[in-house]
Amino acid sequence: MSAASNDQVVIFDTTLRDGEQSPGASMTLEEKLQVAELLDTMGVDIIEAGFPIASNGDFEAVSEIARRSKNAVIAGLARAISADIDRAGEAVRNAERGRIHTFVSTSPIHLQHQMNKTEDEVLEIIQRTVAQARNLIDDVEWSAMDATRTPIEYLSRCVEAAIAAGATTINLPDTVGYAVPQEYREMFEQIRANVPNSDKAVFSVHCHNDLGLAVANSLAGVTGGARQIECTINGLGERAGNAALEEIVMAVRTRNDILPYASKVDPVYLTRASKLVSAVSSFPVQYNKAIVGKNAFAHESGIHQDGMLKNAETYEIMRPEDVGVRATSLVMGKHSGRHAFKDKLVELGYDLGDNAFQEAFRRFKELADRKKNVYDEDIEALVEDEITIQGETVKVIALTVIAGTGGPQKAILTMDIDGRHETREATGDGPVDATFNAIKAIWPHEATLQLYQVNAVTEGTDAQAEVSVRLEDSGKIATGKGADTDTLVASARAYVSALNKLAIRSQRIVNVDDAIAS
Ligand code: KIV
Ligand code: ZN
């Protein structure tokens, strides 16, 4: 079916807001800018860049993304609180096209237990806050939080009030991931039929994955008349996550015969986006994840392999190259120059600033000296590590570890704290413990280690180690990743990265769930 006969659906990516809200997934400003740039390039229509009232860091990220993005509409989230709406309006002011996205709960359980408000009071809040947002900007989205557990009659009155006050998009989220597809589709059909001014707004789906139905529900909502889909790369999001952007884009494309919709997203960027978001959020992608998992296009069984050799379509409904999967290629060796390295980065989809490029090139040369074969995966791990380090205020500079059977193991570590170098020695129960103790000696903290995991980026004993560390401090969680051929250097980087992210998380003064309305 040709795209011209398709209805256009708008892709609204909330990786940087709902995705980043998931425990442990905090991103630095530099990381958010990288993700936003890729989303903008790949054709995402709307990027929800953050929750500007939450912290100065969130505000800065939304404003900077608004200033830089070339194509996408940039949205900032606001609770139904006057100060939130003003702050979101200020953050998106410099966007070519900005949007304020404001929300309030509508379900009886939220009204009674969380907000302590009556239905009429909430209706008044909707009118007042949507009108305030509309006075600041023409593009206003209103969301009925917990819409799927709201009686349809009351939900209809809320939607009508929001549209009358100036909302141009109406989002009906399945906030707790409770709905099933038929029910979700019917909700859109009923609201569109019942609400007299429903033709004045675009309807939007926003589904959480608690029952594993987020993508199915999103597509069902579209068949019910919604034309905006809110989703995240890798399905990143609180609890079981949000609907996965890559799955939605490929479902619509692959089954266009029964889902006759079109999106502007170019699927060739999906693998790259998945890798970037996994790197900056430190959330690994499960091997069997649809579209972007390591095994998504791997055929192991004899019968499948035989069929694939005869005709790929016997078992393959999508081609790996459609989503940007490349055959693994041997890159360069120690004789490769700056130019070849730059070309390789462009091929892999990276556009580094001058400083980051110089540093990445220096590390590439170092790696090529230590490692016989340098693969694309090595370059990706190195560059993603570099992107993370760029945004951090505290960095690992040098590490020497004395390990072996003799004990106690000793680490001598130098770190850069806001431009000042500090060196400390520490011992520990093993080299990793000694390294982490040295970090603690330089940067004292109360955080406890919840997870320490090492993976090899490629095969062979000279492979780079990719280390993930998860830390917890007073209920706040942050994960960090580090890559190096030296597992202990990678471990130190991962730990320091998690500490940097914990610092970002503790700057947040409000969370989306803290106070639902004034
Ligand atoms: O899940 C939800 O209801 C949300 C709203 C803030 C839109 O994320
Ligand atoms: Zn959500």
Short mmCIF file of C-alpha atoms and ligand atoms in Angstrom, two decimals:
data_model
loop_
_atom_site.label_atom_id
_atom_site.label_comp_id
_atom_site.label_asym_id
_atom_site.label_seq_id
_atom_site.Cartn_x
_atom_site.Cartn_y
_atom_site.Cartn_z
CA MET A 1 0.00 0.00 0.00
CA SER A 2 1.41 3.41 -0.89
CA ALA A 3 2.13 5.89 1.88
CA ALA A 4 -0.16 8.40 0.16
CA SER A 5 -3.20 6.29 1.00
CA ASN A 6 -2.12 6.06 4.62
CA ASP A 7 -3.27 8.18 7.49
CA GLN A 8 -0.33 9.99 9.06
CA VAL A 9 0.36 9.16 12.73
CA VAL A 10 2.47 11.53 14.76
CA ILE A 11 5.31 9.94 16.76
CA PHE A 12 5.80 11.61 20.16
CA ASP A 13 8.97 10.37 21.82
CA THR A 14 9.16 10.65 25.61
CA THR A 15 12.47 8.81 26.21
CA LEU A 16 13.92 11.97 27.76
CA ARG A 17 10.96 12.48 30.10
CA ASP A 18 8.96 9.32 30.91
CA GLY A 19 11.94 7.13 29.97
CA GLU A 20 14.41 9.09 32.03
CA GLN A 21 12.02 8.91 34.99
CA SER A 22 12.68 5.18 35.41
CA PRO A 23 14.83 4.47 38.47
CA GLY A 24 18.50 4.50 37.53
CA ALA A 25 18.09 6.00 34.06
CA SER A 26 19.20 9.61 34.73
CA MET A 27 21.06 11.21 31.84
CA THR A 28 23.52 14.07 31.79
CA LEU A 29 22.87 17.18 29.69
CA GLU A 30 25.37 16.03 27.05
CA GLU A 31 23.68 12.62 26.83
CA LYS A 32 20.22 14.19 26.47
CA LEU A 33 21.48 16.45 23.70
CA GLN A 34 22.89 13.46 21.82
CA VAL A 35 19.63 11.52 22.10
CA ALA A 36 17.53 14.54 21.08
CA GLU A 37 19.71 15.20 18.06
CA LEU A 38 19.28 11.63 16.86
CA LEU A 39 15.51 11.67 17.45
CA ASP A 40 15.29 14.91 15.49
CA THR A 41 17.35 13.45 12.63
CA MET A 42 15.38 10.22 12.43
CA GLY A 43 12.07 12.01 11.90
CA VAL A 44 10.39 11.89 15.31
CA ASP A 45 7.61 14.52 15.17
CA ILE A 46 7.58 15.57 18.82
CA ILE A 47 10.31 15.20 21.43
CA GLU A 48 9.21 15.49 25.04
CA ALA A 49 12.52 16.81 26.30
CA GLY A 50 11.84 16.82 30.04
CA PHE A 51 9.96 18.21 33.02
CA PRO A 52 11.30 21.76 33.37
CA ILE A 53 10.08 22.50 36.92
CA ALA A 54 11.78 19.33 38.28
CA SER A 55 15.26 20.89 38.53
CA ASN A 56 17.50 23.51 36.97
CA GLY A 57 19.19 20.67 35.06
CA ASP A 58 15.87 19.55 33.56
CA PHE A 59 15.02 23.14 32.63
CA GLU A 60 18.40 23.65 31.00
CA ALA A 61 18.08 20.39 29.02
CA VAL A 62 14.63 21.28 27.67
CA SER A 63 15.70 24.84 26.74
CA GLU A 64 18.88 23.69 25.02
CA ILE A 65 17.09 20.96 23.06
CA ALA A 66 14.41 23.52 22.11
CA ARG A 67 17.12 25.87 20.87
CA ARG A 68 18.99 23.22 18.85
CA SER A 69 16.31 21.00 17.31
CA LYS A 70 15.69 21.62 13.64
CA ASN A 71 12.55 19.64 12.77
CA ALA A 72 10.72 18.26 15.78
CA VAL A 73 8.23 20.04 18.02
CA ILE A 74 9.78 20.27 21.50
CA ALA A 75 7.48 19.61 24.43
CA GLY A 76 7.98 20.36 28.13
CA LEU A 77 5.85 18.64 30.78
CA ALA A 78 3.93 20.54 33.45
CA ARG A 79 1.63 19.44 36.25
CA ALA A 80 -1.65 21.32 36.58
CA ILE A 81 0.13 23.95 38.63
CA SER A 82 0.61 27.53 37.54
CA ALA A 83 4.38 27.63 38.28
CA ASP A 84 4.93 24.39 36.33
CA ILE A 85 3.15 25.76 33.28
CA ASP A 86 5.07 29.04 33.31
CA ARG A 87 8.36 27.14 33.64
CA ALA A 88 7.50 24.76 30.78
CA GLY A 89 6.50 27.73 28.62
CA GLU A 90 9.80 29.45 29.37
CA ALA A 91 11.79 26.27 28.58
CA VAL A 92 10.28 25.75 25.12
CA ARG A 93 10.23 29.46 24.24
CA ASN A 94 13.26 29.21 21.94
CA ALA A 95 11.97 26.24 19.99
CA GLU A 96 11.07 26.69 16.36
CA ARG A 97 7.86 24.92 17.41
CA GLY A 98 7.23 24.39 21.12
CA ARG A 99 4.51 22.63 23.07
CA ILE A 100 3.35 22.70 26.69
CA HIS A 101 2.13 19.31 27.85
CA THR A 102 0.06 19.61 31.00
CA PHE A 103 -1.73 16.84 32.83
CA VAL A 104 -3.97 16.06 35.75
CA SER A 105 -5.42 12.86 37.16
CA THR A 106 -9.04 12.08 36.41
CA SER A 107 -9.72 8.62 37.90
CA PRO A 108 -11.76 8.28 41.11
CA ILE A 109 -8.90 6.49 42.89
CA HIS A 110 -6.45 9.32 42.15
CA LEU A 111 -8.99 12.07 42.94
CA GLN A 112 -9.81 10.53 46.30
CA HIS A 113 -6.46 9.24 47.55
CA GLN A 114 -3.84 11.36 45.85
CA MET A 115 -5.42 14.72 45.17
CA ASN A 116 -8.26 14.94 47.64
CA LYS A 117 -10.38 16.82 45.09
CA THR A 118 -13.92 16.50 43.77
CA GLU A 119 -14.75 15.95 40.11
CA ASP A 120 -15.95 19.55 39.79
CA GLU A 121 -12.77 20.90 41.36
CA VAL A 122 -10.68 18.95 38.84
CA LEU A 123 -12.82 20.25 35.97
CA GLU A 124 -12.13 23.78 37.16
CA ILE A 125 -8.37 23.02 37.38
CA ILE A 126 -8.41 21.71 33.79
CA GLN A 127 -10.11 24.85 32.45
CA ARG A 128 -7.80 27.18 34.35
CA THR A 129 -4.47 25.45 33.63
CA VAL A 130 -5.11 24.64 29.95
CA ALA A 131 -6.20 28.26 29.39
CA GLN A 132 -3.03 29.48 31.13
CA ALA A 133 -0.88 27.26 28.88
CA ARG A 134 -2.78 28.36 25.79
CA ASN A 135 -2.08 31.99 26.69
CA LEU A 136 1.62 31.19 26.51
CA ILE A 137 1.72 29.03 23.37
CA ASP A 138 -0.55 27.80 20.55
CA ASP A 139 0.37 24.13 20.85
CA VAL A 140 -1.02 22.69 24.09
CA GLU A 141 -1.41 19.04 24.98
CA TRP A 142 -3.58 17.98 27.87
CA SER A 143 -3.38 14.49 29.43
CA ALA A 144 -5.94 12.76 31.62
CA MET A 145 -3.68 10.80 33.93
CA ASP A 146 -5.10 7.33 34.64
CA ALA A 147 -7.67 7.86 31.86
CA THR A 148 -8.25 4.11 31.47
CA ARG A 149 -9.60 3.87 35.04
CA THR A 150 -11.84 6.93 34.66
CA PRO A 151 -15.60 6.52 34.04
CA ILE A 152 -16.26 7.43 30.40
CA GLU A 153 -18.93 9.99 31.22
CA TYR A 154 -16.62 12.02 33.49
CA LEU A 155 -13.66 11.55 31.12
CA SER A 156 -15.82 12.99 28.30
CA ARG A 157 -16.58 16.11 30.37
CA CYS A 158 -12.87 16.58 31.15
CA VAL A 159 -11.89 16.21 27.49
CA GLU A 160 -14.58 18.65 26.39
CA ALA A 161 -13.42 21.19 29.00
CA ALA A 162 -9.76 20.83 27.96
CA ILE A 163 -10.57 21.34 24.26
CA ALA A 164 -12.84 24.29 25.05
CA ALA A 165 -9.98 25.87 27.05
CA GLY A 166 -7.64 25.53 24.07
CA ALA A 167 -5.96 22.09 24.15
CA THR A 168 -4.95 21.05 20.64
CA THR A 169 -3.92 17.48 21.55
CA ILE A 170 -5.77 15.23 24.00
CA ASN A 171 -3.79 12.36 25.47
CA LEU A 172 -5.62 9.50 27.21
CA PRO A 173 -2.89 7.50 28.96
CA ASP A 174 -3.03 3.99 30.29
CA THR A 175 -0.89 5.22 33.18
CA VAL A 176 -0.82 1.97 35.15
CA GLY A 177 -0.73 -0.39 32.15
CA TYR A 178 -4.14 -1.86 33.02
CA ALA A 179 -6.07 -1.73 29.73
CA VAL A 180 -6.47 -4.43 27.10
CA PRO A 181 -6.51 -3.54 23.38
CA GLN A 182 -10.23 -3.78 22.64
CA GLU A 183 -11.13 -1.72 25.68
CA TYR A 184 -8.54 0.94 24.84
CA ARG A 185 -9.77 1.22 21.24
CA GLU A 186 -13.37 1.55 22.43
CA MET A 187 -12.44 4.32 24.84
CA PHE A 188 -11.18 6.45 21.93
CA GLU A 189 -14.20 5.59 19.80
CA GLN A 190 -16.60 6.57 22.58
CA ILE A 191 -14.82 9.78 23.53
CA ARG A 192 -14.59 10.90 19.92
CA ALA A 193 -18.29 10.13 19.43
CA ASN A 194 -19.50 11.63 22.75
CA VAL A 195 -17.50 14.82 23.03
CA PRO A 196 -19.11 17.56 20.91
CA ASN A 197 -15.86 19.44 20.18
CA SER A 198 -13.69 16.29 19.69
CA ASP A 199 -12.97 17.20 16.06
CA LYS A 200 -10.98 20.24 17.29
CA ALA A 201 -8.13 18.14 18.74
CA VAL A 202 -5.74 15.34 17.82
CA PHE A 203 -6.11 12.31 20.11
CA SER A 204 -3.07 10.59 21.54
CA VAL A 205 -2.20 7.20 23.04
CA HIS A 206 0.28 6.79 25.91
CA CYS A 207 0.61 3.22 27.18
CA HIS A 208 2.61 1.62 29.96
CA ASN A 209 3.70 -1.98 29.72
CA ASP A 210 2.75 -3.51 33.07
CA LEU A 211 0.83 -6.34 31.38
CA GLY A 212 3.12 -6.43 28.33
CA LEU A 213 0.39 -4.80 26.21
CA ALA A 214 1.74 -1.29 25.67
CA VAL A 215 2.41 -1.62 21.93
CA ALA A 216 -0.76 -3.63 21.25
CA ASN A 217 -2.82 -1.07 23.18
CA SER A 218 -1.18 1.84 21.36
CA LEU A 219 -2.01 0.35 17.97
CA ALA A 220 -5.57 -0.42 19.12
CA GLY A 221 -5.95 3.23 20.20
CA VAL A 222 -4.90 4.31 16.71
CA THR A 223 -7.53 2.06 15.15
CA GLY A 224 -9.97 3.82 17.53
CA GLY A 225 -9.07 7.19 16.02
CA ALA A 226 -5.96 8.40 17.86
CA ARG A 227 -3.33 9.91 15.57
CA GLN A 228 -0.46 10.56 18.01
CA ILE A 229 1.53 7.75 19.64
CA GLU A 230 3.63 8.43 22.75
CA CYS A 231 6.49 5.99 23.11
CA THR A 232 10.14 5.59 24.09
CA ILE A 233 13.24 4.05 22.54
CA ASN A 234 13.73 0.49 23.88
CA GLY A 235 10.43 0.91 25.76
CA LEU A 236 12.42 2.69 28.49
CA GLY A 237 10.17 3.90 31.29
CA GLU A 238 9.07 3.41 34.86
CA ARG A 239 8.22 -0.11 36.07
CA ALA A 240 7.76 -2.28 32.94
CA GLY A 241 8.31 0.75 30.72
CA ASN A 242 6.40 2.54 27.96
CA ALA A 243 5.40 1.40 24.47
CA ALA A 244 8.58 0.85 22.42
CA LEU A 245 8.98 3.30 19.53
CA GLU A 246 10.89 0.82 17.36
CA GLU A 247 8.16 -1.81 17.73
CA ILE A 248 5.41 0.65 16.82
CA VAL A 249 7.24 2.01 13.79
CA MET A 250 8.04 -1.48 12.46
CA ALA A 251 4.58 -2.92 13.20
CA VAL A 252 2.95 -0.14 11.21
CA ARG A 253 5.44 -0.56 8.39
CA THR A 254 5.44 -4.35 8.25
CA ARG A 255 1.66 -4.81 8.65
CA ASN A 256 0.63 -1.79 6.63
CA ASP A 257 -1.99 -4.01 4.98
CA ILE A 258 -4.08 -3.92 8.14
CA LEU A 259 -2.53 -0.90 9.86
CA PRO A 260 -2.78 1.62 7.02
CA TYR A 261 -0.90 4.43 8.74
CA ALA A 262 2.33 6.22 7.96
CA SER A 263 4.96 7.73 10.23
CA LYS A 264 7.82 10.03 9.31
CA VAL A 265 10.37 8.02 11.32
CA ASP A 266 13.14 6.54 9.18
CA PRO A 267 13.56 2.97 10.53
CA VAL A 268 17.18 2.75 9.46
CA TYR A 269 18.06 4.76 12.61
CA LEU A 270 16.30 2.38 15.01
CA THR A 271 19.29 0.20 15.89
CA ARG A 272 21.52 3.21 16.39
CA ALA A 273 18.92 4.92 18.62
CA SER A 274 18.50 1.75 20.66
CA LYS A 275 22.25 1.46 21.24
CA LEU A 276 22.61 5.12 22.17
CA VAL A 277 19.71 5.07 24.63
CA SER A 278 20.95 1.82 26.15
CA ALA A 279 24.40 3.37 26.59
CA VAL A 280 23.29 6.66 28.12
CA SER A 281 20.61 5.14 30.35
CA SER A 282 22.86 2.17 31.24
CA PHE A 283 19.83 -0.08 30.68
CA PRO A 284 20.87 -3.13 28.66
CA VAL A 285 18.60 -4.29 25.84
CA GLN A 286 17.41 -7.86 26.36
CA TYR A 287 18.79 -10.26 23.73
CA ASN A 288 15.34 -11.31 22.51
CA LYS A 289 13.88 -7.77 22.40
CA ALA A 290 11.78 -7.26 19.25
CA ILE A 291 13.47 -5.22 16.48
CA VAL A 292 16.63 -4.18 18.37
CA GLY A 293 17.66 -7.19 20.49
CA LYS A 294 20.92 -8.97 19.61
CA ASN A 295 18.93 -12.07 18.59
CA ALA A 296 16.12 -10.25 16.76
CA PHE A 297 17.46 -11.37 13.38
CA ALA A 298 19.53 -14.43 14.43
CA HIS A 299 18.32 -17.78 13.12
CA GLU A 300 19.72 -20.70 15.08
CA SER A 301 17.61 -23.75 14.30
CA GLY A 302 18.65 -25.91 11.33
CA ILE A 303 15.24 -25.70 9.66
CA HIS A 304 15.21 -21.90 9.89
CA GLN A 305 18.77 -21.59 8.59
CA ASP A 306 17.99 -23.89 5.68
CA GLY A 307 14.90 -21.85 4.78
CA MET A 308 16.78 -18.57 5.15
CA LEU A 309 19.48 -19.73 2.75
CA LYS A 310 16.87 -20.66 0.13
CA ASN A 311 14.81 -17.50 0.55
CA ALA A 312 15.17 -15.03 3.44
CA GLU A 313 11.43 -14.37 3.43
CA THR A 314 10.70 -17.91 4.64
CA TYR A 315 11.40 -16.83 8.21
CA GLU A 316 12.18 -13.12 8.02
CA ILE A 317 9.33 -10.60 8.04
CA MET A 318 11.72 -7.62 8.15
CA ARG A 319 15.21 -7.25 6.79
CA PRO A 320 17.91 -6.41 9.35
CA GLU A 321 19.23 -3.62 7.12
CA ASP A 322 15.78 -1.94 7.22
CA VAL A 323 16.35 -1.16 10.91
CA GLY A 324 20.01 -0.30 10.46
CA VAL A 325 21.67 -3.58 11.44
CA ARG A 326 25.04 -3.76 9.71
CA ALA A 327 27.24 -6.79 9.16
CA THR A 328 30.03 -6.69 11.75
CA SER A 329 33.07 -5.23 10.11
CA LEU A 330 36.68 -5.11 10.99
CA VAL A 331 37.57 -1.49 11.44
CA MET A 332 41.04 -0.12 11.43
CA GLY A 333 44.28 -0.78 13.11
CA LYS A 334 46.88 1.39 14.76
CA HIS A 335 47.87 2.91 11.43
CA SER A 336 44.44 4.39 10.73
CA GLY A 337 44.46 8.15 10.76
CA ARG A 338 42.12 10.89 11.96
CA HIS A 339 40.33 11.05 8.64
CA ALA A 340 39.52 7.33 8.50
CA PHE A 341 38.36 7.46 12.12
CA LYS A 342 36.08 10.42 11.40
CA ASP A 343 34.59 8.57 8.38
CA LYS A 344 33.95 5.55 10.56
CA LEU A 345 32.18 7.69 13.16
CA VAL A 346 29.96 9.20 10.47
CA GLU A 347 29.14 5.70 9.17
CA LEU A 348 28.23 4.63 12.71
CA GLY A 349 26.05 7.72 13.09
CA TYR A 350 28.13 9.82 15.51
CA ASP A 351 28.74 13.51 15.17
CA LEU A 352 31.13 14.47 17.96
CA GLY A 353 32.16 18.00 18.86
CA ASP A 354 35.83 18.88 18.41
CA ASN A 355 37.00 18.11 21.98
CA ALA A 356 35.06 14.85 22.18
CA PHE A 357 36.42 13.82 18.77
CA GLN A 358 40.06 14.49 19.75
CA GLU A 359 39.64 12.54 22.97
CA ALA A 360 37.84 9.66 21.21
CA PHE A 361 40.62 9.51 18.60
CA ARG A 362 43.28 9.45 21.31
CA ARG A 363 41.47 6.56 23.01
CA PHE A 364 41.01 4.76 19.68
CA LYS A 365 44.79 4.90 19.05
CA GLU A 366 45.43 3.61 22.56
CA LEU A 367 42.92 0.82 21.99
CA ALA A 368 44.42 -0.11 18.61
CA ASP A 369 47.81 -0.41 20.32
CA ARG A 370 46.43 -2.79 22.91
CA LYS A 371 43.93 -4.76 20.85
CA LYS A 372 44.67 -6.75 17.70
CA ASN A 373 41.35 -6.28 15.90
CA VAL A 374 39.18 -3.21 16.44
CA TYR A 375 35.55 -3.80 15.47
CA ASP A 376 32.60 -1.46 15.04
CA GLU A 377 31.33 -2.57 18.46
CA ASP A 378 34.65 -1.46 20.01
CA ILE A 379 34.32 1.98 18.45
CA GLU A 380 30.70 2.24 19.60
CA ALA A 381 31.59 1.29 23.19
CA LEU A 382 34.48 3.76 23.21
CA VAL A 383 32.51 6.66 21.75
CA GLU A 384 29.51 6.08 23.97
CA ASP A 385 31.81 6.01 26.98
CA GLU A 386 33.27 9.30 25.77
CA ILE A 387 29.82 10.90 25.36
CA THR A 388 29.01 9.96 28.97
CA ILE A 389 32.33 11.28 30.31
CA GLN A 390 31.91 14.61 28.47
CA GLY A 391 28.86 15.51 30.54
CA GLU A 392 30.33 14.54 33.92
CA THR A 393 31.74 16.93 36.47
CA VAL A 394 33.85 14.27 38.22
CA LYS A 395 36.05 12.02 36.06
CA VAL A 396 38.57 9.21 36.43
CA ILE A 397 42.01 10.34 35.26
CA ALA A 398 44.41 7.53 36.20
CA LEU A 399 44.32 4.23 38.02
CA THR A 400 47.00 1.80 39.12
CA VAL A 401 46.00 -1.39 40.89
CA ILE A 402 48.21 -3.89 42.65
CA ALA A 403 46.43 -7.23 42.74
CA GLY A 404 47.22 -10.91 43.08
CA THR A 405 47.35 -13.61 45.74
CA GLY A 406 49.53 -11.59 48.14
CA GLY A 407 46.84 -9.13 49.32
CA PRO A 408 45.65 -6.74 50.51
CA GLN A 409 44.99 -5.38 47.03
CA LYS A 410 45.75 -1.71 46.58
CA ALA A 411 44.42 0.99 44.21
CA ILE A 412 46.02 4.37 43.51
CA LEU A 413 43.49 6.61 41.84
CA THR A 414 43.48 10.15 40.43
CA MET A 415 40.20 11.91 39.73
CA ASP A 416 39.29 15.28 38.28
CA ILE A 417 36.73 17.17 40.34
CA ASP A 418 35.61 20.34 38.56
CA GLY A 419 39.11 20.81 37.10
CA ARG A 420 41.02 19.96 40.31
CA HIS A 421 43.03 16.71 40.43
CA GLU A 422 43.06 14.56 43.57
CA THR A 423 44.95 11.31 44.17
CA ARG A 424 44.30 8.74 46.91
CA GLU A 425 45.38 5.22 47.78
CA ALA A 426 43.09 2.58 49.23
CA THR A 427 43.17 -1.12 49.98
CA GLY A 428 40.30 -3.56 49.69
CA ASP A 429 39.08 -7.08 49.56
CA GLY A 430 40.11 -7.62 45.93
CA PRO A 431 41.06 -5.10 43.23
CA VAL A 432 37.50 -3.94 42.50
CA ASP A 433 36.82 -3.26 46.18
CA ALA A 434 40.14 -1.39 46.47
CA THR A 435 39.25 0.72 43.42
CA PHE A 436 35.80 1.59 44.77
CA ASN A 437 37.32 2.41 48.19
CA ALA A 438 39.75 4.81 46.49
CA ILE A 439 36.80 6.53 44.78
CA LYS A 440 35.09 6.85 48.16
CA ALA A 441 38.24 8.36 49.66
CA ILE A 442 38.21 11.11 47.01
CA TRP A 443 34.44 11.50 46.72
CA PRO A 444 32.86 10.52 50.09
CA HIS A 445 29.28 9.26 49.72
CA GLU A 446 26.66 7.09 51.40
CA ALA A 447 25.51 5.27 48.25
CA THR A 448 25.51 1.49 48.35
CA LEU A 449 26.40 -0.82 45.48
CA GLN A 450 23.37 -2.75 44.21
CA LEU A 451 24.73 -4.28 41.04
CA TYR A 452 28.13 -4.84 39.46
CA GLN A 453 28.19 -6.54 36.08
CA VAL A 454 30.91 -7.12 33.48
CA ASN A 455 30.30 -7.95 29.81
CA ALA A 456 32.79 -8.38 26.99
CA VAL A 457 32.09 -6.04 24.03
CA THR A 458 33.55 -8.49 21.50
CA GLU A 459 35.19 -11.90 21.64
CA GLY A 460 38.77 -12.70 22.71
CA THR A 461 40.82 -12.08 25.84
CA ASP A 462 41.82 -8.65 24.58
CA ALA A 463 38.15 -7.57 24.30
CA GLN A 464 37.00 -4.37 25.93
CA ALA A 465 35.10 -4.87 29.17
CA GLU A 466 31.81 -3.04 29.52
CA VAL A 467 30.98 -2.63 33.20
CA SER A 468 27.59 -1.63 34.63
CA VAL A 469 27.24 -0.36 38.19
CA ARG A 470 24.02 0.45 40.02
CA LEU A 471 24.10 2.60 43.17
CA GLU A 472 21.36 3.46 45.64
CA ASP A 473 21.22 6.40 48.03
CA SER A 474 18.15 7.23 50.15
CA GLY A 475 15.79 5.55 47.69
CA LYS A 476 17.38 7.20 44.64
CA ILE A 477 18.95 4.86 42.12
CA ALA A 478 21.48 5.54 39.38
CA THR A 479 23.33 3.28 36.98
CA GLY A 480 26.61 3.96 35.24
CA LYS A 481 28.54 2.24 32.48
CA GLY A 482 32.23 2.28 31.60
CA ALA A 483 34.24 0.61 28.85
CA ASP A 484 37.95 -0.18 28.60
CA THR A 485 40.24 -3.10 27.81
CA ASP A 486 41.21 -2.89 31.48
CA THR A 487 38.27 -4.19 33.52
CA LEU A 488 39.30 -2.17 36.57
CA VAL A 489 39.48 1.11 34.66
CA ALA A 490 36.04 0.31 33.17
CA SER A 491 34.78 -0.46 36.70
CA ALA A 492 36.06 2.85 38.08
CA ARG A 493 34.48 4.76 35.18
CA ALA A 494 31.15 2.97 35.64
CA TYR A 495 31.11 3.68 39.39
CA VAL A 496 32.00 7.35 38.95
CA SER A 497 29.41 7.69 36.18
CA ALA A 498 26.73 6.29 38.52
CA LEU A 499 27.81 8.77 41.24
CA ASN A 500 27.55 11.66 38.76
CA LYS A 501 24.03 10.52 37.83
CA LEU A 502 23.04 10.16 41.46
CA ALA A 503 24.09 13.77 41.94
CA ILE A 504 21.82 14.79 39.02
CA ARG A 505 18.93 12.80 40.45
CA SER A 506 19.26 14.37 43.89
CA GLN A 507 19.00 17.85 42.33
CA ARG A 508 15.41 17.03 41.36
CA ILE A 509 13.10 18.86 43.68
CA VAL A 510 9.87 17.39 42.36
CA ASN A 511 8.79 14.23 40.63
CA VAL A 512 5.83 13.83 38.29
CA ASP A 513 3.95 11.90 40.98
CA ASP A 514 4.83 14.19 43.91
CA ALA A 515 1.88 16.51 43.71
CA ILE A 516 -0.71 16.00 41.05
CA ALA A 517 -2.39 19.37 41.28
CA SER A 518 -2.32 22.57 43.24
O1 KIV B 1 1.64 7.80 32.22
C1 KIV B 1 1.17 8.94 32.32
O2 KIV B 1 -0.02 9.13 32.63
C2 KIV B 1 2.06 10.06 32.07
C3 KIV B 1 1.47 11.42 32.03
C4 KIV B 1 2.32 12.42 32.70
C5 KIV B 1 1.18 11.79 30.61
O3 KIV B 1 3.23 9.87 31.83
ZN ZN B 2 3.63 7.77 31.35
#
